[in-house]
CSV table of C-alpha atoms and ligand atoms in Angstrom, one decimal:
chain,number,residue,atom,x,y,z
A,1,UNK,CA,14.2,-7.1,11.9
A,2,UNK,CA,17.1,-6.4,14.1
A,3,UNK,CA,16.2,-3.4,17.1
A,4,UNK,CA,18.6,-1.7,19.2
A,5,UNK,CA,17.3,0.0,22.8
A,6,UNK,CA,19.3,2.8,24.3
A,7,UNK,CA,19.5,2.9,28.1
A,8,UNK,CA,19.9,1.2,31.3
A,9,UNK,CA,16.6,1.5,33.6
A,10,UNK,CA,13.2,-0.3,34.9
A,11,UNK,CA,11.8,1.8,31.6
A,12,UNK,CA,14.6,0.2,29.3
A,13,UNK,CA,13.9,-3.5,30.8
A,14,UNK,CA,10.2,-3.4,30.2
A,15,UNK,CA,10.7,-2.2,26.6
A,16,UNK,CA,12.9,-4.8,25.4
A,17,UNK,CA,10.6,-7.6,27.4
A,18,UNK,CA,7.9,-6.0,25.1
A,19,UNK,CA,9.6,-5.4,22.1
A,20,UNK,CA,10.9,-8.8,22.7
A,21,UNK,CA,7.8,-10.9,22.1
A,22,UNK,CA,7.1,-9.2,18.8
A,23,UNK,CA,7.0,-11.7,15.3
A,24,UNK,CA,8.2,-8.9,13.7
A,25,UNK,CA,11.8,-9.4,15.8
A,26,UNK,CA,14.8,-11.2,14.8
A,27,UNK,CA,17.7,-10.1,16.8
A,28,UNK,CA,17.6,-7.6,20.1
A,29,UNK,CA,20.3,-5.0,21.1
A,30,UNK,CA,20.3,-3.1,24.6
A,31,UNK,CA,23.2,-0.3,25.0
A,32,UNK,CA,24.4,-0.7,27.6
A,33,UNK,CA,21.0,-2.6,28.9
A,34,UNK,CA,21.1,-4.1,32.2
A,35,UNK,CA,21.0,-7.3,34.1
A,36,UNK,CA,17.2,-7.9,33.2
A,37,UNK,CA,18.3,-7.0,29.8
A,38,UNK,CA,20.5,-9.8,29.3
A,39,UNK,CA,18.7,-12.4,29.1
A,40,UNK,CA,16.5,-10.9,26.5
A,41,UNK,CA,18.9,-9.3,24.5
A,42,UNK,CA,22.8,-9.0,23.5
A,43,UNK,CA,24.1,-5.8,26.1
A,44,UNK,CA,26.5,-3.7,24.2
A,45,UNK,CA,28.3,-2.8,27.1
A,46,UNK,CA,31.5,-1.0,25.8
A,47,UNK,CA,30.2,2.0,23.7
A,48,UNK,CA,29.8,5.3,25.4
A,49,UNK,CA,26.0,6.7,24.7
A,50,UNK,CA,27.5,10.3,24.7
A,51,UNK,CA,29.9,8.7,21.4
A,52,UNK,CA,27.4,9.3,18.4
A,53,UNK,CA,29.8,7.6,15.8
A,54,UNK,CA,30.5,4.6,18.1
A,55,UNK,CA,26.6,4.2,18.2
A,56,UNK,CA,26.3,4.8,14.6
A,57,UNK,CA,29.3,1.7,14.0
A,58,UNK,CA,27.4,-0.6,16.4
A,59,UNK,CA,24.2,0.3,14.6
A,60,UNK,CA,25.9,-0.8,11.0
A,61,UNK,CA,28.1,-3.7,12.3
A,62,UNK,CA,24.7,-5.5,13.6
A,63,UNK,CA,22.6,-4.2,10.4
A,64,UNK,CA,20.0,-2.8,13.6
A,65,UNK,CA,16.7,-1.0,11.4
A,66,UNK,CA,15.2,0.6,14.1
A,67,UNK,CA,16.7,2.0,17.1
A,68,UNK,CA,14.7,3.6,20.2
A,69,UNK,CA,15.8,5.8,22.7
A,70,UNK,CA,14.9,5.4,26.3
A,71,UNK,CA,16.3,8.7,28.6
A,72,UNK,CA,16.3,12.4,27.8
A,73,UNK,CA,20.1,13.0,27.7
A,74,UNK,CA,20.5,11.2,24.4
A,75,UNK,CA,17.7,12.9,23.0
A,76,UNK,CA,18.2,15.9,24.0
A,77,UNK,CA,22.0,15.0,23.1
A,78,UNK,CA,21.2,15.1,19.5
A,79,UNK,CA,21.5,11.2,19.4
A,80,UNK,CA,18.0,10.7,17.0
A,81,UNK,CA,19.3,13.6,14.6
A,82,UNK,CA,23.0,11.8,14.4
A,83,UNK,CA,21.2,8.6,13.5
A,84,UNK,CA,18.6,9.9,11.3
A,85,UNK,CA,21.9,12.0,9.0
A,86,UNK,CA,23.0,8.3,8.9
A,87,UNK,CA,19.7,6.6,7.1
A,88,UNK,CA,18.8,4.9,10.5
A,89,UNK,CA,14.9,4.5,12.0
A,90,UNK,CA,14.4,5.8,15.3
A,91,UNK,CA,11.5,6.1,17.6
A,92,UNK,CA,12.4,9.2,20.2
A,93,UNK,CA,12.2,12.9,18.7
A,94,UNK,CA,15.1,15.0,17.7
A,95,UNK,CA,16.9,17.5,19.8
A,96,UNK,CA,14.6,20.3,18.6
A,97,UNK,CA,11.7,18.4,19.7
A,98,UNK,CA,13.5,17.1,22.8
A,99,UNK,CA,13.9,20.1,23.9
A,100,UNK,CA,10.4,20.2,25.2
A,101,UNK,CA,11.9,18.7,28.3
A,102,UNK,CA,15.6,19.5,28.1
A,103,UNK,CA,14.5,23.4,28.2
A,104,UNK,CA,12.6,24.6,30.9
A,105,UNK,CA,12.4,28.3,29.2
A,106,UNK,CA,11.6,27.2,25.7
A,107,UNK,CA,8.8,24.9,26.8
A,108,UNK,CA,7.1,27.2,29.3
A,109,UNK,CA,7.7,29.9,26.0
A,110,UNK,CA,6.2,27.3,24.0
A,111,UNK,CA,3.2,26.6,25.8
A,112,UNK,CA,2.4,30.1,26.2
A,113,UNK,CA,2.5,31.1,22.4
A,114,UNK,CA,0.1,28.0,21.8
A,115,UNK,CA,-2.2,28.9,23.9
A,116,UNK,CA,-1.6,25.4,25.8
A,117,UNK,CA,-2.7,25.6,29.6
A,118,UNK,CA,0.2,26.2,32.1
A,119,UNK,CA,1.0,28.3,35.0
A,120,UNK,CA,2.0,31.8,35.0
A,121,UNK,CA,6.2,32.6,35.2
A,122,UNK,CA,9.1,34.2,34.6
A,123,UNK,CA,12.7,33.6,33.1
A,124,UNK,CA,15.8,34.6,34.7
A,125,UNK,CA,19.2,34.6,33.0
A,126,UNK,CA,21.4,36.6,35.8
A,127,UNK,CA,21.2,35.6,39.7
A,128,UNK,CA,20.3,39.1,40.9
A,129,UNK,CA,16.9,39.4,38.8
A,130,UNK,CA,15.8,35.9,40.4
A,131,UNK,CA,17.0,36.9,44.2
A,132,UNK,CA,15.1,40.7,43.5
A,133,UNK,CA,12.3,38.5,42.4
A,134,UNK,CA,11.8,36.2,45.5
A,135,UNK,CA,12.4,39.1,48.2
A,136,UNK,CA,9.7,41.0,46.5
A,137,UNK,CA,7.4,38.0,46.5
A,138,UNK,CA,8.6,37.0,50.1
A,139,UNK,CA,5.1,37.4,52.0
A,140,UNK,CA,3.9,34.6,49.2
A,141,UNK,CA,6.9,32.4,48.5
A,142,UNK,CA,5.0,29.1,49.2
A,143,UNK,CA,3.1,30.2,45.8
A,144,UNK,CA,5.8,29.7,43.7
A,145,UNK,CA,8.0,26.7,42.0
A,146,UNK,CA,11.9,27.1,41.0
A,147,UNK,CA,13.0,25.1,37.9
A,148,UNK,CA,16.4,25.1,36.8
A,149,UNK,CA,15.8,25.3,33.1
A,150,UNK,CA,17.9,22.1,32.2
A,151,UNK,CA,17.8,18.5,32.6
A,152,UNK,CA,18.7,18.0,36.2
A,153,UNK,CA,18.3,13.8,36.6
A,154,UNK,CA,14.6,14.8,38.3
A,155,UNK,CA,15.8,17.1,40.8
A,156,UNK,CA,16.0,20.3,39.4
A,157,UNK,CA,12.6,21.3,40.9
A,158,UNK,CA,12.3,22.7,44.1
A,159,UNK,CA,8.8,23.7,45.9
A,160,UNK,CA,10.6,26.2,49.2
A,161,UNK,CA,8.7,26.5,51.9
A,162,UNK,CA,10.2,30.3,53.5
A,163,UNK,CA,12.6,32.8,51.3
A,164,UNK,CA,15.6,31.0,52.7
A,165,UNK,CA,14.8,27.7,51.0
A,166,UNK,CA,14.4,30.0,47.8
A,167,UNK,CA,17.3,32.3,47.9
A,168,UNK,CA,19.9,28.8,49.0
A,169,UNK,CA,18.1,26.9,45.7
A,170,UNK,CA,18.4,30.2,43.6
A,171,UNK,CA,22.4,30.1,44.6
A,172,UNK,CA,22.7,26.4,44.3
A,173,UNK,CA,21.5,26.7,41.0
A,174,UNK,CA,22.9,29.9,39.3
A,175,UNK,CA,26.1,30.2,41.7
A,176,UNK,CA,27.4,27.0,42.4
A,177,UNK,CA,25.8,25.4,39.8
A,178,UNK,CA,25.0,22.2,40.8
A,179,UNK,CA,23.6,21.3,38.0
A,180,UNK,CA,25.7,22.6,35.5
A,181,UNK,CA,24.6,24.2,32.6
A,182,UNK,CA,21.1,23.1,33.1
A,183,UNK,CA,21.5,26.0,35.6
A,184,UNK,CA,22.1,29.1,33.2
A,185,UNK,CA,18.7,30.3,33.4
A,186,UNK,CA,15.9,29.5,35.9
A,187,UNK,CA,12.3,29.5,35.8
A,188,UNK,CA,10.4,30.7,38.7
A,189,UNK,CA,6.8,29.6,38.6
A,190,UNK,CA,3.1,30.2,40.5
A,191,UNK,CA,2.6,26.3,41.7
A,192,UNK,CA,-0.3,25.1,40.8
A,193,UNK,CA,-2.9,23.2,43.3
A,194,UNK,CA,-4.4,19.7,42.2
A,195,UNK,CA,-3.9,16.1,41.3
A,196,UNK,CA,-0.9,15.2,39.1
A,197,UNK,CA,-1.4,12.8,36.1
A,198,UNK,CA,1.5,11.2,33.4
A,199,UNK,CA,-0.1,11.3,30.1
A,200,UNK,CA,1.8,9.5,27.5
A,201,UNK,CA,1.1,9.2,23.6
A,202,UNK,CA,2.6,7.9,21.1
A,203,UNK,CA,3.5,10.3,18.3
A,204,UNK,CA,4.5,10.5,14.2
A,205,UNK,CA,4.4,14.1,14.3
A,206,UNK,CA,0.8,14.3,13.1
A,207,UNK,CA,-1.3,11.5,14.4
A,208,UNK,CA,-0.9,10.8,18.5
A,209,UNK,CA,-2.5,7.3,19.9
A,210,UNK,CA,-2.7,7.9,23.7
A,211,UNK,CA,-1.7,5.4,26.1
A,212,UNK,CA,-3.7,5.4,29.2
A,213,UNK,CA,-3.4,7.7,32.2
A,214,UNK,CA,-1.0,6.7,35.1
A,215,UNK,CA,-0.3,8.3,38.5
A,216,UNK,CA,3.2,8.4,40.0
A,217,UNK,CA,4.1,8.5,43.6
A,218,UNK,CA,7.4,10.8,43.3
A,219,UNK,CA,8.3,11.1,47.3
A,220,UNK,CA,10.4,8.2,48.9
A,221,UNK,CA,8.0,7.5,52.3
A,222,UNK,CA,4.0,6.7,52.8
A,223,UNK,CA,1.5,9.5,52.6
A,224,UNK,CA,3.7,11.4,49.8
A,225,UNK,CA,6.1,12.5,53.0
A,226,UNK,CA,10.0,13.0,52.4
A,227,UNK,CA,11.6,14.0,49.4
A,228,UNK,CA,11.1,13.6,46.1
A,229,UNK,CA,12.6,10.5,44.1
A,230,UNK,CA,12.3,9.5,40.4
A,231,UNK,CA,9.1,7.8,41.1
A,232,UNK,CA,8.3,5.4,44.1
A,233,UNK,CA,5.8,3.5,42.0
A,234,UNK,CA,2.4,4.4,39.9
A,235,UNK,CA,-1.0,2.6,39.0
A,236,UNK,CA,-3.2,3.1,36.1
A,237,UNK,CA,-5.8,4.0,35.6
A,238,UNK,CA,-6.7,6.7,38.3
A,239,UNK,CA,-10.4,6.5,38.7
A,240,UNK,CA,-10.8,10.1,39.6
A,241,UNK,CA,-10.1,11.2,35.9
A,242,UNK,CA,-13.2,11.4,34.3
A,243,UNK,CA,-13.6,10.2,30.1
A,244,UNK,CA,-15.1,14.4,29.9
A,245,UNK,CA,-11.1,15.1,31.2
A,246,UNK,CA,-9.3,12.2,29.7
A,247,UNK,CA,-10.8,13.2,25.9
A,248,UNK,CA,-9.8,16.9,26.7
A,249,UNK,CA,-6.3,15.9,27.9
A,250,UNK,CA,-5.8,14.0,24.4
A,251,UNK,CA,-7.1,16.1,22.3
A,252,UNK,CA,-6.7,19.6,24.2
A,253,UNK,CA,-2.8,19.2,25.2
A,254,UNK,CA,-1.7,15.6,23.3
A,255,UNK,CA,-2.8,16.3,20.4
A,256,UNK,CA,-2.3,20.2,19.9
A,257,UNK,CA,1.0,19.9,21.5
A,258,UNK,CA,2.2,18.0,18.2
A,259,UNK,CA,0.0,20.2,15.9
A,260,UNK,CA,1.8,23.4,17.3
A,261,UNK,CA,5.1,21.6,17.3
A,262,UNK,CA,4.7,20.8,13.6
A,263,UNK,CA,3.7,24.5,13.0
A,264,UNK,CA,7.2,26.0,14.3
A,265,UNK,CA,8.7,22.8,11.7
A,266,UNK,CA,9.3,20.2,14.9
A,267,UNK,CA,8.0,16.8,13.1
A,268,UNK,CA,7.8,15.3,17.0
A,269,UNK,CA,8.3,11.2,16.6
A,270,UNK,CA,8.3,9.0,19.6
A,271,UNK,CA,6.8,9.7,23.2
A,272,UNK,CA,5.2,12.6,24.4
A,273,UNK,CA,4.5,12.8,27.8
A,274,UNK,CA,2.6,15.7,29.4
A,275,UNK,CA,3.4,15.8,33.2
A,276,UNK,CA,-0.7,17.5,34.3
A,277,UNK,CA,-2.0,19.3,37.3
A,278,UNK,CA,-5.6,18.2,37.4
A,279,UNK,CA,-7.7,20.6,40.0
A,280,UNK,CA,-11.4,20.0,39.3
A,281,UNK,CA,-12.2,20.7,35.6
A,282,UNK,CA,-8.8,22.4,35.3
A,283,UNK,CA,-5.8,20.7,33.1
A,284,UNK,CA,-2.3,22.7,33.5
A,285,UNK,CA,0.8,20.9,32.1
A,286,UNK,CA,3.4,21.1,35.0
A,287,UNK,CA,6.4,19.7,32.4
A,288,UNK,CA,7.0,18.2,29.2
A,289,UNK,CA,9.3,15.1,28.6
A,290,UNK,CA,10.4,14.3,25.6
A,291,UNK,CA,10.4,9.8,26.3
A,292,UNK,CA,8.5,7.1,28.0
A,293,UNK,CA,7.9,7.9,32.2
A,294,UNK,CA,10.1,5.8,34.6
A,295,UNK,CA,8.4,3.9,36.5
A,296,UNK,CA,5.3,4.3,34.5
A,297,UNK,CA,6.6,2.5,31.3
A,298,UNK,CA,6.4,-0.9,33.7
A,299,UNK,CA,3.0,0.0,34.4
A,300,UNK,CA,2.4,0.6,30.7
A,301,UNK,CA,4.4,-2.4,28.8
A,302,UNK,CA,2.4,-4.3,31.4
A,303,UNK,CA,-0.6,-3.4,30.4
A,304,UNK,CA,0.2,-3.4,26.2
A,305,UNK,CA,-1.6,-6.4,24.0
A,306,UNK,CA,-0.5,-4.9,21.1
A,307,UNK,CA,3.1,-5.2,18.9
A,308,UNK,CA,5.1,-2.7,20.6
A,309,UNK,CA,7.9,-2.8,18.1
A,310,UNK,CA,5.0,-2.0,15.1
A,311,UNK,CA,3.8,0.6,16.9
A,312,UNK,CA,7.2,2.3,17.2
A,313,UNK,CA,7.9,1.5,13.5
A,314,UNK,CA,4.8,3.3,12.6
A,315,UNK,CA,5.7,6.3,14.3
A,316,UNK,CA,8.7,6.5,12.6
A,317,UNK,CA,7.7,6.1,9.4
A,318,UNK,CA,4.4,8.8,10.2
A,319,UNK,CA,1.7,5.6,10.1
A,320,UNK,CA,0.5,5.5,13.3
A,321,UNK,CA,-3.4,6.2,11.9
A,322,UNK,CA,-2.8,3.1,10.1
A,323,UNK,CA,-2.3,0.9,13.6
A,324,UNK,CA,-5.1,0.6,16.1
A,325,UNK,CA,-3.6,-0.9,20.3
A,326,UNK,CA,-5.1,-2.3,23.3
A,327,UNK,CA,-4.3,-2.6,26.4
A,328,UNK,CA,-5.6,-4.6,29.6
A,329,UNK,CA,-8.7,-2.3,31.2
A,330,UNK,CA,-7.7,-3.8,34.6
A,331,UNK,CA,-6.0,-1.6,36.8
A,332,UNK,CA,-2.5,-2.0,37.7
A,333,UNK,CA,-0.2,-1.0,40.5
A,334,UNK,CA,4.0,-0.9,40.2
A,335,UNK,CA,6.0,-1.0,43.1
A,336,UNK,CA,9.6,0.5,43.2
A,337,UNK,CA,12.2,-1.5,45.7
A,338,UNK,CA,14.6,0.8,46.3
A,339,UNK,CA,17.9,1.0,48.4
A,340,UNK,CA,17.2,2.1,51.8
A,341,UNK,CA,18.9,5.8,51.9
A,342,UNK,CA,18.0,6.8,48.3
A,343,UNK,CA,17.1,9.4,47.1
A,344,UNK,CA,20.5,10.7,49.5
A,345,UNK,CA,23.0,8.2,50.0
A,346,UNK,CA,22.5,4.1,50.1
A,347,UNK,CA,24.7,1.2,50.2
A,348,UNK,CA,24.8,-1.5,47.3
A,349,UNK,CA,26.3,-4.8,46.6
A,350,UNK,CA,23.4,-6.6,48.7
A,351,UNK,CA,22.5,-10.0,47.4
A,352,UNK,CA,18.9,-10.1,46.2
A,353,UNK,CA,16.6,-13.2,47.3
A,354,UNK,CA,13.0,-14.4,46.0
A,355,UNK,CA,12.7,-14.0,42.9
A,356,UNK,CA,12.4,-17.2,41.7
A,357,UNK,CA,8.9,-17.1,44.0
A,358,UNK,CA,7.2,-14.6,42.3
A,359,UNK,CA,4.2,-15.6,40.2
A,360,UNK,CA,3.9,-16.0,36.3
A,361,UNK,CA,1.2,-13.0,35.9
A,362,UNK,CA,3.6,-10.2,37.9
A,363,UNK,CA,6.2,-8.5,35.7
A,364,UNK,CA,9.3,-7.5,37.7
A,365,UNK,CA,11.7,-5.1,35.4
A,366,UNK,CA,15.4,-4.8,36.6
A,367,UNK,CA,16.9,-0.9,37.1
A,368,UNK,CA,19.6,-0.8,39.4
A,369,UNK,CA,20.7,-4.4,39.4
A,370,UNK,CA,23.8,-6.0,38.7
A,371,UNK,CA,25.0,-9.9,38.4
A,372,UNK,CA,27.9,-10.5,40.3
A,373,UNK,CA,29.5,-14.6,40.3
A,374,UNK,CA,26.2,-16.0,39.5
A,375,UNK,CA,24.3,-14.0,42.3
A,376,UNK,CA,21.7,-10.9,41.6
A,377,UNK,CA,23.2,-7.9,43.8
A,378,UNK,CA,21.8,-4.2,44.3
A,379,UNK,CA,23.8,-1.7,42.3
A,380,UNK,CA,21.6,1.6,42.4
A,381,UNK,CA,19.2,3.5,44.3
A,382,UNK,CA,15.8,2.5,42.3
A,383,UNK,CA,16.5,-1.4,42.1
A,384,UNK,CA,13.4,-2.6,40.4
A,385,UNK,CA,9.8,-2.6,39.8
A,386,UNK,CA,7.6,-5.5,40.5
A,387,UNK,CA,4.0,-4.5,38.7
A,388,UNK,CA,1.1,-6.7,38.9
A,389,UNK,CA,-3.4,-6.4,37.5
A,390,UNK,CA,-6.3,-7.6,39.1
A,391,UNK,CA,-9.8,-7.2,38.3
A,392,UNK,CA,-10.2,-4.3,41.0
A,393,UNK,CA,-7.5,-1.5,42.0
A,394,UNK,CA,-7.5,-3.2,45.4
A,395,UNK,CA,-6.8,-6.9,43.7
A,396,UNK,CA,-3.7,-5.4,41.8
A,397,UNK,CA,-2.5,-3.9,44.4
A,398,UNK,CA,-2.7,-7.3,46.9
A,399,UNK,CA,-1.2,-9.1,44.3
A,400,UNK,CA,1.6,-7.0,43.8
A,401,UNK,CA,2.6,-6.7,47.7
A,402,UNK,CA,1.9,-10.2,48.2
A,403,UNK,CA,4.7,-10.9,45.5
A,404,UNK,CA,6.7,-7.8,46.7
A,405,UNK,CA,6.9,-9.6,50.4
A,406,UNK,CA,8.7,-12.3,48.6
A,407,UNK,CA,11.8,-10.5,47.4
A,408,UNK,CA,14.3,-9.7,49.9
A,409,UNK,CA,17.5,-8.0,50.3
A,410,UNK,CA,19.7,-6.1,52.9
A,411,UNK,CA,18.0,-2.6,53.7
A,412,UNK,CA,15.3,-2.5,51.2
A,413,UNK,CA,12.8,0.0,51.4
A,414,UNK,CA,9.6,0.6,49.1
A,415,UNK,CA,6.1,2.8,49.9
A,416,UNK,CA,3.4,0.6,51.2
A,417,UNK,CA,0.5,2.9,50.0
A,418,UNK,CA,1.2,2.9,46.0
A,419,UNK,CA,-2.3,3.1,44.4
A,420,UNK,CA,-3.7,4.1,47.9
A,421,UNK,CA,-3.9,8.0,47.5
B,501,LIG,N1,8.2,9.2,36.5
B,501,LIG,C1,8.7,10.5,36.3
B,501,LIG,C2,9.5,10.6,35.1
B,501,LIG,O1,9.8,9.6,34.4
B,501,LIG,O2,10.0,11.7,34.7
């Protein structure tokens, strides 16, 4: 069976290592891929992800039967309804279902029609509503969250701390539009207190199989300070959540998240992945993505013992309560080196060193990487993840810094408390 992955990140690399070992595989395709990619699969380098037909040609030329997408954009793109009009598997949901994540204002409307636990909001299509909105609520502002309603590469959220930090995101957003489109509408929000949690499960749009909980650490410094970056680096499982919570979550939210989806005719195949606000007994879903989490797919591909490329064949074909998975029970900790700077501006082009020290039971997944006359250099802000499992939370995480201490290069910076709070 010949499987092409979409994408370019840490999350891309760690799907095609796993998809990689399966007996199931014959030949591997990454588009574009990366350098970690490479040596696993063929990179199809020259075909623009935004070019449906170009995809569709590739997917032909190299008779690929399954393809699955990694990021939003494609999704939400339209990318697994082009392939699907074209007779093609694919393991990611289709722009109606992607837009879960892509939409702030349909998912937050969604949510509240299926009686699925979230905060209370508001939409807000024209600049002067929004601005009326804040000054009113100006004695309270620190209560509230603004979400431009689009996909914003993670950084369309913004938590202001006085009325002037709300009224210059409010502008940024619907005037200036720094975000584009994704800035049409906003969604103004009450913030919700608690411990966040990435729930992934896999889904054929009726059965879900969830994958186990993981925590990420989304600001760049130590003790969650700074701002806020893709994801600094995550452990599983978080030994706070209790089974009585984790059995609601899947069944409560997973699961009645793709039964209500199915009701308004969204047959939902691929990842769904809950963003959660855990305060006590209370579950509120903060966000919806429509794909695998980025870092936390290192964390889970690590932790996988089953076929990854069966389980994403029967989602597609709606056979996932045919499949049973498991995955290591020992905890695991991912670390994200990243270019000093990021998430504002960093240098790249810095020779990377170690590598060839680190030892056989850590994964390290390539994102912003590049290979340059024989030599590994940095080429983006989240370089890559080096992940590692030990028999206690503390034993992963020793194992992972001890192997993190090995790689080196110019201005590298990475938190030192992942899996600490
Ligand atoms: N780790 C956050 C995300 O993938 O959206």
């Amino acid at each position: 069976m010949n499987v092409l992955i979409i994408g370019n990140g840490g999350r891309e690399h760690a799907i095609a290592w796993k998809i990689n070992q399966s007996p199931l595989l014959d030949n591997l395709f990454c588009l574009p891929g990366n350098a970690g990619t490479e040596s696993l699969a063929t990179n199809l380098t020259n075909i623009d992800i935004a070019h449906h037909q170009s995809i569709i040609d590739a997917v032909q030329a190299n008779t690929i039967d399954l393809v699955i997408i990694g990021p939003e954009q494609p999704l939400a793109d339209g990318l697994a309804d082009s392939l699907n009009a074209n007779n093609v598997k694919v393991f990611g949901p289709t722009a109606t279902g992607a837009k879960l994540e892509a939409s702030k204002s349909f998912s937050k409307s969604f949510m509240k029609d299926s009686g699925l636990p979230t905060s209370n909001f508001d939409i807000f299509s024209d600049i002067d509503s929004a601005l009326n909105f804040i000054n009113k609520n100006e004695s309270s502002i620190t209560d509230y969250v603004i979400k431009a309603d689009g996909l914003a590469a993670g950084k369309g959220v913004i938590l202001p701390n006085n009325i002037d930090e709300a009224t210059r995101a409010i502008n940024q957003i619907m005037s200036d539009k720094i975000f584009g489109n994704a800035g049409d509408k906003l969604i103004i929000e009450k913030r919700i207190p608690g411990k966040e949690v990435s729930a992934h499960a896999f889904s054929d749009g009726k059965n879900i199989i969830p994958m186990p909980f993981v925590c990420d650490h989304k600001p760049v410094f130590d003790g969650n300070k700074g701002p806020n970056t893709g994801g600094m680096g995550c452990f599983s499982p978080p030994q706070w959540l209790s089974e009585q919570l984790q059995r609601t979550i899947n069944q409560d939210i997973s699961a009645k998240t793709i039964e209500s989806l199915s009701k308004i005719n969204i047959d939902y195949k691929g990842v769904l992945y809950p963003g959660l606000m855990i305060d006590g007994q209370d579950i509120n879903i903060l966000e919806y993505n429509c794909r695998f989490g980025d870092p936390e797919t290192q964390i889970l591909m690590s932790k996988l013992q089953s076929d990854l490329l069966e389980i994403c064949l029967a989602a597609a074909d709606k056979k996932l309560d045919q499949i049973n998975i498991k995955w290591d029970q020992r905890p695991t900790v991912g670390v994200i080196l990243a270019s000093g700077g990021y998430p504002g501006d960093y240098d790249t082009g810095h020779k990377i060193t170690g590598l060839a020290d680190i030892d056989d039971d850590i994964n390290v997944f390539f994102a912003g990487v590049k290979r340059k006359d024989n030599m590994l250099i940095t080429s983006g802000g989240r370089v890559m993840a080096v992940v590692g499992s030990g028999n206690t939370l503390n034993e992963a995480r020793e194992k992972t810094y001890k192997n993190v201490s090995r790689i080196k290069f110019a201005n590298m910076h990475y938190r030192t408390d992942i899996g600490l709070i």
